Coordinates of C-alpha atoms in Angstrom, one line a residue:
M1 CA -59.2 -50.0 -45.9
R2 CA -59.3 -47.2 -43.4
L3 CA -58.9 -47.1 -39.6
E4 CA -62.4 -46.0 -38.4
N5 CA -63.1 -46.9 -34.8
I6 CA -61.6 -47.1 -31.3
V7 CA -63.8 -49.5 -29.4
W8 CA -64.1 -49.9 -25.6
D9 CA -65.8 -52.8 -23.9
A10 CA -68.0 -51.3 -21.2
R11 CA -70.3 -52.3 -18.4
E12 CA -72.2 -48.9 -18.8
P13 CA -71.6 -47.7 -22.3
Q14 CA -73.6 -44.4 -21.9
R15 CA -71.6 -43.4 -18.8
L16 CA -68.2 -44.3 -20.2
G17 CA -69.0 -42.9 -23.6
A18 CA -70.2 -39.6 -22.2
F19 CA -67.0 -39.3 -20.2
W20 CA -64.8 -39.8 -23.2
A21 CA -66.9 -37.6 -25.5
A22 CA -66.6 -34.8 -23.0
A23 CA -62.9 -35.5 -22.4
L24 CA -62.1 -35.3 -26.1
G25 CA -64.6 -32.9 -27.3
A26 CA -66.2 -35.5 -29.6
E27 CA -69.6 -35.2 -31.2
C28 CA -72.2 -37.7 -29.9
L29 CA -73.6 -39.9 -32.8
T30 CA -75.5 -42.6 -30.9
D31 CA -76.7 -42.7 -27.3
Q32 CA -78.5 -46.0 -26.6
P33 CA -78.5 -48.3 -23.5
D34 CA -76.2 -50.9 -25.1
G35 CA -74.1 -48.6 -27.2
Y36 CA -72.7 -45.1 -27.4
E37 CA -70.7 -43.6 -30.3
A38 CA -69.0 -40.2 -30.7
R39 CA -66.9 -38.8 -33.5
L40 CA -63.6 -37.0 -33.6
S41 CA -63.3 -35.2 -36.9
F42 CA -59.9 -34.1 -38.2
D43 CA -60.7 -32.9 -41.7
G44 CA -63.3 -33.4 -44.4
E45 CA -62.6 -37.1 -44.8
F46 CA -60.6 -38.3 -41.8
F47 CA -62.4 -39.1 -38.6
L48 CA -62.2 -41.6 -35.8
D49 CA -65.4 -42.9 -34.1
L50 CA -65.3 -43.7 -30.4
C51 CA -67.5 -46.8 -29.8
F52 CA -68.6 -48.2 -26.5
Q53 CA -70.3 -51.6 -26.5
R54 CA -71.9 -53.3 -23.5
V55 CA -70.3 -56.4 -22.2
A56 CA -71.3 -58.1 -18.9
H57 CA -67.8 -58.7 -17.7
P58 CA -65.0 -56.6 -19.3
S59 CA -61.6 -58.3 -19.5
T60 CA -59.3 -58.0 -16.6
S61 CA -56.2 -58.9 -18.6
P62 CA -53.3 -56.5 -18.9
A63 CA -54.2 -53.6 -21.2
R64 CA -52.4 -53.6 -24.6
L65 CA -54.0 -50.5 -26.1
H66 CA -54.8 -47.2 -24.5
P67 CA -55.1 -43.6 -25.4
D68 CA -52.4 -41.1 -24.5
L69 CA -54.0 -37.7 -24.3
A70 CA -52.3 -34.5 -25.3
G71 CA -51.3 -32.4 -22.3
G72 CA -48.2 -30.4 -23.3
K73 CA -47.7 -27.2 -21.4
A74 CA -51.3 -27.3 -20.2
Q75 CA -50.9 -30.8 -18.7
A76 CA -51.9 -29.8 -15.2
E77 CA -55.0 -28.0 -16.4
V78 CA -56.0 -31.0 -18.6
V79 CA -55.6 -33.4 -15.7
D80 CA -57.8 -31.1 -13.5
R81 CA -60.5 -31.0 -16.1
L82 CA -60.5 -34.8 -16.6
R83 CA -60.7 -35.3 -12.8
G84 CA -63.7 -33.0 -12.8
L85 CA -65.3 -35.3 -15.4
G86 CA -64.8 -38.4 -13.2
A87 CA -61.2 -39.6 -13.9
E88 CA -59.0 -40.6 -11.0
H89 CA -55.3 -40.9 -10.4
V90 CA -54.1 -44.4 -10.6
D91 CA -50.8 -46.2 -9.8
I92 CA -49.9 -48.9 -12.4
G93 CA -46.3 -49.0 -11.4
Q94 CA -45.2 -46.1 -13.6
G95 CA -42.8 -44.7 -11.0
D96 CA -41.4 -41.2 -11.5
V97 CA -42.5 -40.2 -15.0
P98 CA -43.3 -36.9 -16.7
W99 CA -46.7 -38.0 -17.8
V100 CA -49.8 -38.4 -15.5
V101 CA -51.7 -41.7 -15.3
L102 CA -55.4 -41.6 -14.8
A103 CA -58.3 -44.1 -14.9
D104 CA -61.6 -43.5 -16.6
P105 CA -64.9 -44.3 -14.8
E106 CA -64.6 -48.0 -15.5
G107 CA -60.9 -48.3 -14.5
N108 CA -59.3 -48.1 -17.9
A109 CA -55.9 -46.5 -17.4
F110 CA -54.7 -43.8 -19.8
C111 CA -52.0 -41.1 -19.8
V112 CA -51.9 -37.3 -20.1
M113 CA -48.7 -36.6 -21.8
E114 CA -46.1 -33.9 -21.2
H115 CA -44.8 -31.8 -24.1
R116 CA -43.2 -33.8 -26.9
D117 CA -42.3 -32.4 -30.3
A118 CA -43.7 -35.5 -31.9
Y119 CA -47.2 -34.9 -30.4
V120 CA -47.6 -31.3 -31.6
G121 CA -50.7 -31.2 -33.7
A122 CA -52.0 -34.6 -32.5
E123 CA -54.6 -33.2 -30.2
P124 CA -56.8 -34.3 -28.4
I125 CA -55.3 -37.8 -28.5
A126 CA -51.6 -37.7 -28.8
A127 CA -51.0 -41.4 -29.4
L128 CA -52.5 -44.9 -29.3
P129 CA -49.8 -47.1 -27.9
M130 CA -50.2 -50.8 -28.8
A131 CA -48.2 -53.6 -27.2
S132 CA -46.4 -55.6 -29.8
S133 CA -44.1 -58.7 -29.9
S134 CA -42.3 -57.1 -32.9
P135 CA -43.0 -53.4 -33.3
Q136 CA -41.5 -52.9 -36.8
R137 CA -43.3 -56.0 -38.2
D138 CA -46.6 -54.9 -36.7
A139 CA -46.2 -51.3 -37.9
E140 CA -45.7 -52.7 -41.5
F141 CA -48.9 -54.8 -41.1
W142 CA -51.0 -51.9 -39.8
A143 CA -49.6 -49.6 -42.5
E144 CA -50.7 -52.1 -45.1
I145 CA -54.2 -52.4 -43.9
T146 CA -54.9 -48.7 -43.0
G147 CA -52.8 -46.7 -45.4
W148 CA -51.2 -44.9 -42.5
V149 CA -47.6 -44.0 -43.0
P150 CA -44.3 -44.2 -41.0
F151 CA -43.6 -41.3 -38.7
D152 CA -40.5 -40.4 -36.7
G153 CA -42.0 -40.7 -33.2
V154 CA -40.7 -41.8 -29.8
A155 CA -41.9 -45.4 -30.0
P156 CA -39.9 -48.2 -31.6
A157 CA -42.2 -47.9 -34.6
T158 CA -44.9 -45.3 -35.3
L159 CA -47.6 -44.6 -37.9
R160 CA -49.7 -41.5 -38.7
H161 CA -52.6 -40.7 -41.0
P162 CA -51.3 -39.4 -44.3
S163 CA -53.0 -36.0 -43.6
G164 CA -50.5 -35.5 -40.7
L165 CA -53.5 -35.0 -38.4
G166 CA -54.8 -37.0 -35.5
P167 CA -53.1 -39.4 -33.1
L168 CA -50.0 -41.4 -33.7
L169 CA -50.3 -45.2 -33.7
E170 CA -47.3 -46.4 -31.7
F171 CA -46.0 -49.9 -31.5
C172 CA -44.3 -50.6 -28.2
A173 CA -42.4 -53.7 -27.1
E174 CA -44.7 -55.9 -25.0
S175 CA -43.7 -56.7 -21.4
E176 CA -45.4 -60.1 -21.7
P177 CA -47.2 -62.1 -24.4
K178 CA -50.8 -61.3 -24.8
R179 CA -53.3 -63.2 -22.5
G180 CA -57.0 -62.7 -22.4
K181 CA -59.1 -60.3 -24.5
N182 CA -58.2 -56.6 -25.0
R183 CA -60.7 -54.2 -23.5
L184 CA -59.9 -51.7 -26.3
H185 CA -59.5 -52.6 -29.9
L186 CA -59.5 -50.9 -33.3
D187 CA -61.9 -51.4 -36.3
V188 CA -61.0 -51.0 -40.0
R189 CA -63.4 -50.7 -42.9
P190 CA -62.9 -51.7 -46.6
D191 CA -63.4 -48.9 -49.1
R192 CA -65.9 -50.6 -51.2
A193 CA -68.4 -53.5 -51.3
G194 CA -67.5 -56.8 -52.8
D195 CA -63.8 -56.4 -52.1
E196 CA -63.2 -60.0 -50.9
A197 CA -59.5 -59.6 -51.8
V198 CA -59.2 -57.4 -48.7
L199 CA -59.9 -60.3 -46.4
A200 CA -57.7 -62.7 -48.3
R201 CA -54.9 -60.1 -48.1
L202 CA -55.2 -60.0 -44.3
T203 CA -54.5 -63.7 -44.1
E204 CA -51.5 -63.3 -46.5
L205 CA -50.2 -60.6 -44.2
G206 CA -50.4 -62.9 -41.1
A207 CA -53.7 -61.9 -39.5
S208 CA -55.8 -64.7 -38.0
R209 CA -59.6 -64.9 -38.1
L210 CA -60.6 -65.2 -34.5
A211 CA -64.1 -66.6 -35.0
P212 CA -66.2 -67.7 -38.0
D213 CA -68.7 -65.3 -39.6
V214 CA -71.9 -64.9 -37.7
P215 CA -74.9 -64.3 -40.0
G216 CA -76.2 -60.7 -39.7
L217 CA -73.1 -59.5 -37.8
P218 CA -71.6 -56.5 -39.7
W219 CA -68.0 -57.2 -38.8
T220 CA -65.4 -60.0 -38.8
V221 CA -63.0 -60.4 -35.9
Y222 CA -59.3 -60.9 -36.5
T223 CA -56.0 -60.7 -34.6
D224 CA -52.8 -59.1 -35.8
L225 CA -49.5 -60.9 -35.6
S226 CA -49.1 -60.1 -31.9
G227 CA -52.6 -61.4 -31.0
N228 CA -54.3 -58.0 -30.7
E229 CA -57.9 -58.1 -31.8
F230 CA -59.4 -55.9 -34.5
C231 CA -62.6 -56.0 -36.5
V232 CA -63.1 -55.6 -40.2
L233 CA -66.4 -53.8 -40.7
A234 CA -68.8 -54.2 -43.6
P235 CA -68.3 -51.8 -46.4
L236 CA -70.7 -48.9 -46.5
S237 CA -71.4 -49.2 -50.3

């Protein structure tokens, strides 16, 4: 399988999707009232799609996944550009830190990072921090289902695409157990059709199916070992 999508629940998918596409320089793929998609391409085969799906009432539970944007030496300029696109400064109790916390047009907090050696080459998203009840365990789970490899980062456990491109996937010790639905989640896709062993392997690794299959729905919802939702998409072939 491969990690394919970062998904946002949104009240206004077009507005939120257009913000993030502009913020990250992503190419718009789909622009419809109930869904917006844009693509970040890193090389000939590795890409991440940014997907925005309409929900009537996005979760108000504490965020467990968010993007950290690359700022580095241009951090102030990046912040100014994002504010021009509609982001706002927000206080989530971060205190005196070297990164800048902003919120997108629907109130999702994200960070613009200062320079860190680990983030060099990871533009425009430096990292995707995910809350975890056991960072090393969860890193091993996600490595198994995505093919991403361990990386010497700043989090307790970190993965990166084998190409060495794109964001780091960071597993950070949770401040509290998960409650409620995540507003952001990740999607993975099997490499080929008919690979039922993939789904069986997920259960063996400790994933839980969140809901039964719905006829016609091209994905299956699971949670990882810390309760974070993710979807397994239908194979393309």
